[in-house]
Short mmCIF file of C-alpha atoms in Angstrom, two decimals:
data_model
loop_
_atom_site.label_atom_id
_atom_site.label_comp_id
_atom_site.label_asym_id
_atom_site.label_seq_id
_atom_site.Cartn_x
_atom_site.Cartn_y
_atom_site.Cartn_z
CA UNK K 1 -71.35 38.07 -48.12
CA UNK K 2 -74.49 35.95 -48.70
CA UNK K 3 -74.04 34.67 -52.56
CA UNK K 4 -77.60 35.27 -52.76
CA UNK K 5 -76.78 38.57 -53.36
CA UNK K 6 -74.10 38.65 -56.24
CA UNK K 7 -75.66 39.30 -59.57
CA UNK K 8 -75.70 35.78 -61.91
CA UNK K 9 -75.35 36.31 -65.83
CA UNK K 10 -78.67 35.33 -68.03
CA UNK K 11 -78.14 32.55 -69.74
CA UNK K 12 -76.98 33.20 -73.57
CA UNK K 13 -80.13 32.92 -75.51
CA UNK K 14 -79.71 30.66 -78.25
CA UNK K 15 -78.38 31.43 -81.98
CA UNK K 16 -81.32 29.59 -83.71
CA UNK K 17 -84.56 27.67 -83.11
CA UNK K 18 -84.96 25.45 -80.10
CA UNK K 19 -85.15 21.93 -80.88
CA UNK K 20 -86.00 19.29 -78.34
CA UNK K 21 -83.56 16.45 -77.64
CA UNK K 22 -84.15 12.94 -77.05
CA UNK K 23 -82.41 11.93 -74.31
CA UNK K 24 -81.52 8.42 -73.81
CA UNK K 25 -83.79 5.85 -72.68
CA UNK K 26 -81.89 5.26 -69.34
CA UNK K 27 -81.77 9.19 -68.79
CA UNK K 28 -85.32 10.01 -69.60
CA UNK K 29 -86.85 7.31 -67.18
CA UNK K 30 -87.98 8.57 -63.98
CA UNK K 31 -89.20 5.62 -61.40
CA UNK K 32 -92.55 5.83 -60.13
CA UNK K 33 -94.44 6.42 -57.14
CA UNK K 34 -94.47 3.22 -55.47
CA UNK K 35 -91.53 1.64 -57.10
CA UNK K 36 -88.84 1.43 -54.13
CA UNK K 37 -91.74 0.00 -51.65
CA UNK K 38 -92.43 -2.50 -54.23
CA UNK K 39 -88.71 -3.51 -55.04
CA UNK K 40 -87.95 -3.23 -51.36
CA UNK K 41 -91.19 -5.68 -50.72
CA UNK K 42 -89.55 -8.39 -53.24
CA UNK K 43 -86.55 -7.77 -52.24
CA UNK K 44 -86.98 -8.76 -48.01
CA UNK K 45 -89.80 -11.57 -49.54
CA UNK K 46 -86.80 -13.19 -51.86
CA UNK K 47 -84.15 -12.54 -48.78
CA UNK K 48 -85.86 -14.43 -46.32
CA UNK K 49 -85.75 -17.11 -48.88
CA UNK K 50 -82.61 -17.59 -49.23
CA UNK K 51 -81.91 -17.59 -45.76
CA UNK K 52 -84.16 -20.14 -45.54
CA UNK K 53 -82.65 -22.16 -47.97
CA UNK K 54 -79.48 -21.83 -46.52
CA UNK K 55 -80.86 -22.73 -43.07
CA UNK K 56 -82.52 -26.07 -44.38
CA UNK K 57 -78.95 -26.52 -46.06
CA UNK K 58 -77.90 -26.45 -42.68
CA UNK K 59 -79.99 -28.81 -41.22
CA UNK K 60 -79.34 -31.25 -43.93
CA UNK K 61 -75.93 -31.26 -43.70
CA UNK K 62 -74.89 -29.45 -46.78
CA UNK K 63 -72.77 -26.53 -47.85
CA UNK K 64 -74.57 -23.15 -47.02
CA UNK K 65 -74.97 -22.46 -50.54
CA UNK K 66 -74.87 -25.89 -52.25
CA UNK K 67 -78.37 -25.85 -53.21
CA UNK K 68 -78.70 -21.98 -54.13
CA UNK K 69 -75.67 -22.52 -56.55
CA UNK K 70 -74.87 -26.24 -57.62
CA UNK K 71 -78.84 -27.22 -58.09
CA UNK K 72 -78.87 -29.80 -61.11
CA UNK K 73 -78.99 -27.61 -64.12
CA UNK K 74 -76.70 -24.83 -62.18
CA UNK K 75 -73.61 -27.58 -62.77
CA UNK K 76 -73.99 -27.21 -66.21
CA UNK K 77 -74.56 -23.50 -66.61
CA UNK K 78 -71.31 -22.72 -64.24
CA UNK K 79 -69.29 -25.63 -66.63
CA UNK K 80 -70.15 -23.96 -69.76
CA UNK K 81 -68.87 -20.72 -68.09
CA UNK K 82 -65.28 -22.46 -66.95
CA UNK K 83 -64.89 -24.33 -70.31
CA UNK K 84 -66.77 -23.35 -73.14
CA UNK K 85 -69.24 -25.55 -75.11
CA UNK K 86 -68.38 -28.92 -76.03
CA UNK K 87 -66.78 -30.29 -73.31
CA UNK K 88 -69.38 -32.01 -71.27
CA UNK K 89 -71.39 -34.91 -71.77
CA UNK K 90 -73.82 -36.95 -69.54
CA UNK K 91 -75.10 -40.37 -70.21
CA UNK K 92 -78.44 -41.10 -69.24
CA UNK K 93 -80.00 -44.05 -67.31
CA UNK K 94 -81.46 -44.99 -70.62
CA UNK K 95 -78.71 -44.63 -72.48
CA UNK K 96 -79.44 -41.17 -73.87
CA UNK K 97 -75.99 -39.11 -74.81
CA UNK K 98 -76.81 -35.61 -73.01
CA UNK K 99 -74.54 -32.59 -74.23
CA UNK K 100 -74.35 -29.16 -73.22
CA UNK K 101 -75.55 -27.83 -76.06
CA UNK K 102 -79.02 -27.93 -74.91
CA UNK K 103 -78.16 -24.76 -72.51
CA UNK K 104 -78.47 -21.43 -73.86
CA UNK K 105 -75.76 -19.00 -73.97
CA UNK K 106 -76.39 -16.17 -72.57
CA UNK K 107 -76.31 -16.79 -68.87
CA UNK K 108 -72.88 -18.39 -68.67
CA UNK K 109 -71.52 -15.71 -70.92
CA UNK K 110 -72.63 -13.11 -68.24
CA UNK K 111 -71.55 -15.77 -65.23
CA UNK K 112 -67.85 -15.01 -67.30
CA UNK K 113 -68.18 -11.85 -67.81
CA UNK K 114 -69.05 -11.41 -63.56
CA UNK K 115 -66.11 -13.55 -63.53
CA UNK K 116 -63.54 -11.60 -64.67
CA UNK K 117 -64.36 -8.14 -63.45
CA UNK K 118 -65.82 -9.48 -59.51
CA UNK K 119 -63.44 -10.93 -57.10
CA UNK K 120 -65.66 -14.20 -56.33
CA UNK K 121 -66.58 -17.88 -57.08
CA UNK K 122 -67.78 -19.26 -59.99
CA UNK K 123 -71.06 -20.02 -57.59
CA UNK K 124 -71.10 -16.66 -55.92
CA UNK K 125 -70.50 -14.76 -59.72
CA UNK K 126 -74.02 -17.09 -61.08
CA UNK K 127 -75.82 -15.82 -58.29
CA UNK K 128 -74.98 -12.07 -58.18
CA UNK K 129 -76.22 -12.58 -62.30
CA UNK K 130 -79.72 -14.31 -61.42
CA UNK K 131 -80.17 -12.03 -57.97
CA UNK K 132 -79.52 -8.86 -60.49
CA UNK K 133 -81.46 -9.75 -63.04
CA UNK K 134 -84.22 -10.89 -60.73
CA UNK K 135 -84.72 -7.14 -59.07
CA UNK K 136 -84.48 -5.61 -62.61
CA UNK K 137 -87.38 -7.78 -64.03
CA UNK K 138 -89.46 -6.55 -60.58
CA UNK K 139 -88.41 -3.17 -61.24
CA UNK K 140 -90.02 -3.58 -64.84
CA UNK K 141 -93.06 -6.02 -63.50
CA UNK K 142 -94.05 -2.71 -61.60
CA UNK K 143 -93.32 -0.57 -64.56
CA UNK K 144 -96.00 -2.26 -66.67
CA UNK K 145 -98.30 -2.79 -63.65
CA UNK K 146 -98.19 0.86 -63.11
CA UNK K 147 -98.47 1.92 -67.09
CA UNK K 148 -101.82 -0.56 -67.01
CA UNK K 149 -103.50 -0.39 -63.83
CA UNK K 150 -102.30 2.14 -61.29
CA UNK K 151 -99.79 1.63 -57.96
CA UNK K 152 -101.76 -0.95 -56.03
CA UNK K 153 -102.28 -3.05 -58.70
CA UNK K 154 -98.41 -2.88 -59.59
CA UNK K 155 -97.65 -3.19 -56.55
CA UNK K 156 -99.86 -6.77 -55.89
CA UNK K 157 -97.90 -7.96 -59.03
CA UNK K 158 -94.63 -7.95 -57.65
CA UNK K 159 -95.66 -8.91 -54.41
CA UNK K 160 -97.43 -12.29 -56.20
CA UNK K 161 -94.44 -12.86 -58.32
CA UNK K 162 -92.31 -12.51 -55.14
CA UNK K 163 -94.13 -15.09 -53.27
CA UNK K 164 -95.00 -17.82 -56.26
CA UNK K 165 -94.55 -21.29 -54.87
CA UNK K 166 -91.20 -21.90 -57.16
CA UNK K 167 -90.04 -17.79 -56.66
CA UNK K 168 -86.92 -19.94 -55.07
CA UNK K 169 -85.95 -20.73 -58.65
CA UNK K 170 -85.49 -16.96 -59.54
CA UNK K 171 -82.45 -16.62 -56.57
CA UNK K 172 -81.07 -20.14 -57.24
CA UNK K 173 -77.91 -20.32 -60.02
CA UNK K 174 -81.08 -20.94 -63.10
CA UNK K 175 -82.13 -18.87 -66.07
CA UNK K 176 -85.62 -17.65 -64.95
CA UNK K 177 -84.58 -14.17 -63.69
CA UNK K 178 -82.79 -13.41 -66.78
CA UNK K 179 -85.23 -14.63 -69.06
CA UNK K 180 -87.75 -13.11 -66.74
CA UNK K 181 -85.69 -9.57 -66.72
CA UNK K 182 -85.37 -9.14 -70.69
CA UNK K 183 -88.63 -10.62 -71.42
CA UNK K 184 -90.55 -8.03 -68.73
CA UNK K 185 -88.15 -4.87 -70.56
CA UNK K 186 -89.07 -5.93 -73.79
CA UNK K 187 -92.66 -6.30 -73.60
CA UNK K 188 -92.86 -2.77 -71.63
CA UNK K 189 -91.11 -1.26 -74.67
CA UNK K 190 -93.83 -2.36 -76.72
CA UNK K 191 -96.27 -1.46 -74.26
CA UNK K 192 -94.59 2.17 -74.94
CA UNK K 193 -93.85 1.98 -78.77
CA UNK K 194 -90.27 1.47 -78.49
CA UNK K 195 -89.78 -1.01 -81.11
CA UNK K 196 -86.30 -1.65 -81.32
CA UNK K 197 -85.68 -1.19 -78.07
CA UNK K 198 -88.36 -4.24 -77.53
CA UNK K 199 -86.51 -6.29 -80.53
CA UNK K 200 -83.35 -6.08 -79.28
CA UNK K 201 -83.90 -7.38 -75.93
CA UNK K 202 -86.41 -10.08 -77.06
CA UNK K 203 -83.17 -11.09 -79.12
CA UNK K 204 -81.37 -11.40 -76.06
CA UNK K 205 -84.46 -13.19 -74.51
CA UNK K 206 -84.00 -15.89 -77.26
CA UNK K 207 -80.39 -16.29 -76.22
CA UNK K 208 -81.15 -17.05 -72.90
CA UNK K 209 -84.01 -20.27 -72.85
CA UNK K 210 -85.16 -22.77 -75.31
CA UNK K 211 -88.72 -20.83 -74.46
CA UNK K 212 -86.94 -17.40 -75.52
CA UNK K 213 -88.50 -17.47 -78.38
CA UNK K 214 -92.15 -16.84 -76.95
CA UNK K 215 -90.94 -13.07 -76.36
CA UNK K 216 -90.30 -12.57 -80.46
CA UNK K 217 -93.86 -14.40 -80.83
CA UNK K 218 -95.69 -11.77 -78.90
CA UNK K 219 -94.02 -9.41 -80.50
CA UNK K 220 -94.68 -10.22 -84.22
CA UNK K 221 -98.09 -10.57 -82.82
CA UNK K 222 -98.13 -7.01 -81.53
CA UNK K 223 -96.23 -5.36 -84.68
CA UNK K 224 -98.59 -6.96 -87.01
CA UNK K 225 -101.38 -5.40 -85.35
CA UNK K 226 -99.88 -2.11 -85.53
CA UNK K 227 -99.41 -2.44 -88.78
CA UNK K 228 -103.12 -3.29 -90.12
CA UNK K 229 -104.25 -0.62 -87.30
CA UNK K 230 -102.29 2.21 -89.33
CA UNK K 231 -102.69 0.72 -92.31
CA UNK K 232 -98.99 -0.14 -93.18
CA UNK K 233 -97.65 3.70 -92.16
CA UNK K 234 -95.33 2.21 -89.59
CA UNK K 235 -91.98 3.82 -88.03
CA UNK K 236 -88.75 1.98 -89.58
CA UNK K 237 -88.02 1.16 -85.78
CA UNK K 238 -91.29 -1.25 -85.90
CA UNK K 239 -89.94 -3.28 -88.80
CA UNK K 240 -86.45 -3.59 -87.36
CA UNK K 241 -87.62 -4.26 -84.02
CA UNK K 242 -89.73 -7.08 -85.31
CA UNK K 243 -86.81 -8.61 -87.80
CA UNK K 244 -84.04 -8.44 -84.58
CA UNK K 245 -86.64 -10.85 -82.20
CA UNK K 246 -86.35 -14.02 -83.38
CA UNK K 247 -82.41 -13.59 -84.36
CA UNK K 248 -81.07 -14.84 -80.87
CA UNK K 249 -83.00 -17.99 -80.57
CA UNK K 250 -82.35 -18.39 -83.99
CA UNK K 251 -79.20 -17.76 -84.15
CA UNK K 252 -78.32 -20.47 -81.51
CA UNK K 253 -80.59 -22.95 -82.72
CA UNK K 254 -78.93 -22.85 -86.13
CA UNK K 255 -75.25 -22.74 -84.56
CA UNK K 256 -75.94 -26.18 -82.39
CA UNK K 257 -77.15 -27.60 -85.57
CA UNK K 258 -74.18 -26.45 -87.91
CA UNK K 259 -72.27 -28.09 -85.18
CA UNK K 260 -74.07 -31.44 -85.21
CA UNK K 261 -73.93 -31.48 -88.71
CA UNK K 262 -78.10 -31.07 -88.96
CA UNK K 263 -78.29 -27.36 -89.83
CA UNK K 264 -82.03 -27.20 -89.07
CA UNK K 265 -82.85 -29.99 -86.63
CA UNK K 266 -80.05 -30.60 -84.70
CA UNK K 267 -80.70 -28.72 -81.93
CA UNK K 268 -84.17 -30.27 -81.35
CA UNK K 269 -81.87 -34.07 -81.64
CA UNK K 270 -79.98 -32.54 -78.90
CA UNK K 271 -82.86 -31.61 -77.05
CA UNK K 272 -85.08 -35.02 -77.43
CA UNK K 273 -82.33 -36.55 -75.31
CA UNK K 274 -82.96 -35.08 -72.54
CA UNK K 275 -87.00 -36.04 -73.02
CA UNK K 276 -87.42 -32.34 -74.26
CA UNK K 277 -89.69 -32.01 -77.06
CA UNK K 278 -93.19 -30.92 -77.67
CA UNK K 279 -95.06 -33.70 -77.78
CA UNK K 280 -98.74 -32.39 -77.94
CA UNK K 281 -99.74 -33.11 -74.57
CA UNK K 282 -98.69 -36.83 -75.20
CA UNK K 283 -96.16 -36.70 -72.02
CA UNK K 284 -98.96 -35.08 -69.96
CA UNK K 285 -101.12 -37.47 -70.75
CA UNK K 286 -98.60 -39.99 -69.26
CA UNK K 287 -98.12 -38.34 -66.53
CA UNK K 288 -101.62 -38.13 -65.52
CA UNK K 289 -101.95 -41.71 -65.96
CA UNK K 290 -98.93 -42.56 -63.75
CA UNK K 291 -100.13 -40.14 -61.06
CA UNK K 292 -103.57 -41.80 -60.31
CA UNK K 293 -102.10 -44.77 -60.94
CA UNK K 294 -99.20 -45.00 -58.35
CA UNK K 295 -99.06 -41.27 -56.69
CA UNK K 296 -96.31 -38.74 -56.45
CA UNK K 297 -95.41 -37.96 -52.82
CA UNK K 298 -95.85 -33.78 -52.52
CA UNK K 299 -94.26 -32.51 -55.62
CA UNK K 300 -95.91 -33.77 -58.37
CA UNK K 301 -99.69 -33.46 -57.29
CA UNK K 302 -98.20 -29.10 -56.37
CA UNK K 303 -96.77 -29.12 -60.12
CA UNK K 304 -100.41 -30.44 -61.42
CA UNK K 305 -102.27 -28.08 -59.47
CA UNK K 306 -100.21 -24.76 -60.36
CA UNK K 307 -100.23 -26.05 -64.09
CA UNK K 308 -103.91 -26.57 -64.01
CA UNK K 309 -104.34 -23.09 -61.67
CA UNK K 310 -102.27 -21.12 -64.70
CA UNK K 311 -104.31 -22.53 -67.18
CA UNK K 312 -107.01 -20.92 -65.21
CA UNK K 313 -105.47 -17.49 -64.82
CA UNK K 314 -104.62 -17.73 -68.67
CA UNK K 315 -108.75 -17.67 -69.44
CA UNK K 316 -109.13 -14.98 -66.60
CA UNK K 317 -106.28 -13.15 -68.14
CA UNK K 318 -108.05 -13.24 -71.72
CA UNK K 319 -111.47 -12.26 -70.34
CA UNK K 320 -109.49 -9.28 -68.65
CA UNK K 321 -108.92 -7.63 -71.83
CA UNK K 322 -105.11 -7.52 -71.14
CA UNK K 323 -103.06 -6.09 -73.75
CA UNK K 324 -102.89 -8.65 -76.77
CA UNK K 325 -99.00 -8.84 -76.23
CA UNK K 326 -99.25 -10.47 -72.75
CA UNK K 327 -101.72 -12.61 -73.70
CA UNK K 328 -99.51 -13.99 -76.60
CA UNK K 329 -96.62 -14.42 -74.71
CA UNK K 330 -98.19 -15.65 -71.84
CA UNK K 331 -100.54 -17.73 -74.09
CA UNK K 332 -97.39 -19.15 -75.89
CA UNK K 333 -95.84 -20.04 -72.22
CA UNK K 334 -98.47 -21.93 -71.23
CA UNK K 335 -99.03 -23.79 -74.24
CA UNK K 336 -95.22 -25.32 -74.22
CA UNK K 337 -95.60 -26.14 -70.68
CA UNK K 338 -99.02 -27.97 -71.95
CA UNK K 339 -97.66 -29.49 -74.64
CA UNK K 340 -94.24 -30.16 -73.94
CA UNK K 341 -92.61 -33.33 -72.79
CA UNK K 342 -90.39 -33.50 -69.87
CA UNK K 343 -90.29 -33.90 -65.88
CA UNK K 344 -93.99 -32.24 -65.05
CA UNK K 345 -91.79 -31.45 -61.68
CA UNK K 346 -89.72 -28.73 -63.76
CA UNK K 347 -93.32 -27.31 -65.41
CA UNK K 348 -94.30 -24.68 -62.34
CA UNK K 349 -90.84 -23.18 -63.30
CA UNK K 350 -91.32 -22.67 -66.81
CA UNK K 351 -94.40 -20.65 -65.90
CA UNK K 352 -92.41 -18.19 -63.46
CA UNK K 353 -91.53 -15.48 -66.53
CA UNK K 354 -95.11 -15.65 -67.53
CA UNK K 355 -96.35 -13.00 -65.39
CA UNK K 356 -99.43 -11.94 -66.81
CA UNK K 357 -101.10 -14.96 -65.55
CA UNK K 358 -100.52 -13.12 -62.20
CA UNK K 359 -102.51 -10.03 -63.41
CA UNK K 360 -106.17 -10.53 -62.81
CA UNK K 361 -105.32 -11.64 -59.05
CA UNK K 362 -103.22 -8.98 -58.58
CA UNK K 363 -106.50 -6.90 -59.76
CA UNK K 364 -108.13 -8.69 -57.35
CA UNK K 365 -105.55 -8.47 -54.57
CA UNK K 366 -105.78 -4.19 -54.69
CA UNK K 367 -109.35 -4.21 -55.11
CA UNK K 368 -109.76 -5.81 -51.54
CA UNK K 369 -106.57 -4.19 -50.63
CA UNK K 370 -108.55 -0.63 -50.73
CA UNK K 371 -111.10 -1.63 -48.70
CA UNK K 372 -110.31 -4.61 -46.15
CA UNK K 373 -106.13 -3.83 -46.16
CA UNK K 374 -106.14 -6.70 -43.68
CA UNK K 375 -107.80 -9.36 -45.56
CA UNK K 376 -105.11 -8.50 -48.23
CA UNK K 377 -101.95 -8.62 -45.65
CA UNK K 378 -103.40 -12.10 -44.51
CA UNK K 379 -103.51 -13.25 -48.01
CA UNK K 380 -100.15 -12.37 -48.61
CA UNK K 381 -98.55 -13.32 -45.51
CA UNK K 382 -99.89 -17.01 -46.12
CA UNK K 383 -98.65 -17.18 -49.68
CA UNK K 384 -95.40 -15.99 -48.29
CA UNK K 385 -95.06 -18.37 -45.86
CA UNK K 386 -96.13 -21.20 -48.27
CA UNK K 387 -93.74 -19.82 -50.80
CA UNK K 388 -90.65 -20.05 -48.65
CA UNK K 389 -91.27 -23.30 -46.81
CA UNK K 390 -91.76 -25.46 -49.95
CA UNK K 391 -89.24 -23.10 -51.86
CA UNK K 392 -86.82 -24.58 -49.53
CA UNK K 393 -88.45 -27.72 -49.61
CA UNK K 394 -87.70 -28.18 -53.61
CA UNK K 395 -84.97 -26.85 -53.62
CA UNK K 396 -82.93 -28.83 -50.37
CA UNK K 397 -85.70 -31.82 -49.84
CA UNK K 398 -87.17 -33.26 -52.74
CA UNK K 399 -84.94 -34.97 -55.48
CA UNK K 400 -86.98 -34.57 -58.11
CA UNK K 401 -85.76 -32.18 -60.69
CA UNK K 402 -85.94 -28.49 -60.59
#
């Protein structure tokens, strides 16, 4: 007998007054039209970069995965995962004392944490972190795209975050994904009004780079706003989100200092020895000089030009009218990478998580995608080529540092 047939019960109506729940955050969300072509596009784009990594690898003579998971800073990160802080030193060529307390700890805690629940490597546990948390801050690139400016345009933002001429350095054993993934999440949530929600991962943000710290900027920004835009009446969840920020960068900073015995500038001692401070554009300056003055092969004439080219996108990105809480953090980004001191090689990677810069090309990338679709699929098929051959380039070729 067909069950179509047998009777079914009415629901029992219920005792008293229907109340809406609020479902959690993961249950409510509901991915959007678009999503899985965009995740799949960034996905095969940031495949076919590894392999190619692993093919110049190859060719050079190296382990398969030597770059993709022992790449100078990696050493350190997968150290502090083995062993804890404090056991690791490095003396430089100029006689700097280099300690691994300049390293954040968030991504080695999770390269543990893969560690004891994954049958795998040390190596292989760092990657399967940065590879996750690379997808999730595409899946949440798209998300804001989409909230802002419709599919194409979300869709051209992942697509020119996939093919960036340093993308390599969010699938290689490094911190950008993961800073990239809770800064993206955090800023949507403010996007969307979820306040604590945005606090607590910009907290987690802080925990993971030195920059972290750029997240809980834009976000003060954004809640103080709000709050002269209503005129004080505010949701608790505002406040709190806005006091939780700035605790994980905070919080570390503080701990490397109680540990150096310099409560409040330790840390930054630790950092100046490895030539890490801001420096107001001093370093730059340098830099500059050096360049005209004696040239610097491939690498360091690319890092000028994408440092100048975001500077660009930053004033595009303000005449855009983006929301004011990109333009801080993205604003705040730029202005460390500016004014900071440092390799200028390692620069183009400290702009990857600011992806707003990307936003009025990607505007401009759907625009012609809607009415010469080819002229768009040449652009990005060129950038993607670009992006993988010197990708690989950095990463196996050049010795200068990441």
């Amino acid at each position: 007998m067909s069950t179509s047939s047998v009777p079914r019960p009415e629901p029992a109506a219920p005792s008293g007054p229907v109340r809406g729940t609020r479902l959690p955050l993961a249950v409510r969300h509901r991915m959007p039209d678009g999503a899985p072509a965009a995740l799949a596009l960034f996905g095969a784009v940031r495949f076919a970069g590894i392999l190619v990594v692993i093919t110049a690898d190859h060719l050079a003579g190296h382990p398969l995965t030597r770059s993709l998971a022992h790449s100078w800073d990696s050493r350190w990160y997968l150290h502090i995962a083995a062993h804890g802080y404090g056991r690791l030193i490095w003396i430089s060529p100029a006689g700097a004392v280099q300690t691994d307390w300049a390293f954040f700890p968030l991504y080695p805690w999770l390269v543990r944490a893969a560690l004891t629940v994954l049958p795998c490597t040390p190596g292989q546990a760092a990657l399967t972190v940065a590879w996750t948390a690379a997808g999730v801050a595409a899946y949440g690139l798209y998300l804001i795209g989409h909230h802002l400016y419709g599919r194409t345009a979300a869709t051209a933002l992942v697509a020119l975050w996939a093919v960036l001429p340093h993308s390599v350095e969010l699938t290689i054993a490094y911190t950008e994904s993961l800073f990239a993934a809770l800064a993206v999440w955090s800023l949507y949530c403010v996007l969307k009004g979820r306040w604590l929600w945005a606090g607590s991962l910009a907290a987690l943000a802080g925990l993971s780079r030195p920059t972290g710290f750029a997240v809980a900027a834009a976000l003060g920004v954004a809640a103080a706003l709000e709050l002269l835009r209503r005129r004080g009446r505010v949701p608790f969840t505002l406040w709190a989100g806005a006091l939780l920020a700035p605790l994980g960068w905070l919080g570390y900073v503080l701990w490397v200092g109680a540990r150096t015995g310099d409560l409040f500038r330790g840390y930054f001692t630790v950092q100046s020895a490895w030539d890490s401070r801001f420096d107001f554009g001093a370093g730059a300056v340098r830099f500059l000089r050096m360049l005209f003055r004696y040239g610097g092969g491939v690498v360091y004439p690319v890092a000028l030009t994408l440092v100048l080219t975001g500077l660009v996108l930053f004033g595009l990105l303000c005449l855009d009218r983006a929301p004011l809480v990109l333009v801080v953090f993205a604003g705040v980004l730029v202005l460390l990478v500016l004014g900071g001191s440092g390799s200028f090689s390692s620069k183009p990677r400290f702009l990857l998580p600011a992806f707003p810069l990307l936003i009025p090309p990607a505007r401009a990338l759907a625009r012609t995608w809607r009415v010469r679709p080819a002229r768009a699929l040449l652009v990005g098929g060129a950038l993607a080529v670009v992006s993988l051959l010197y990708g690989a380039y950095v990463i196996v070729v050049a010795h200068s540092p990441l």
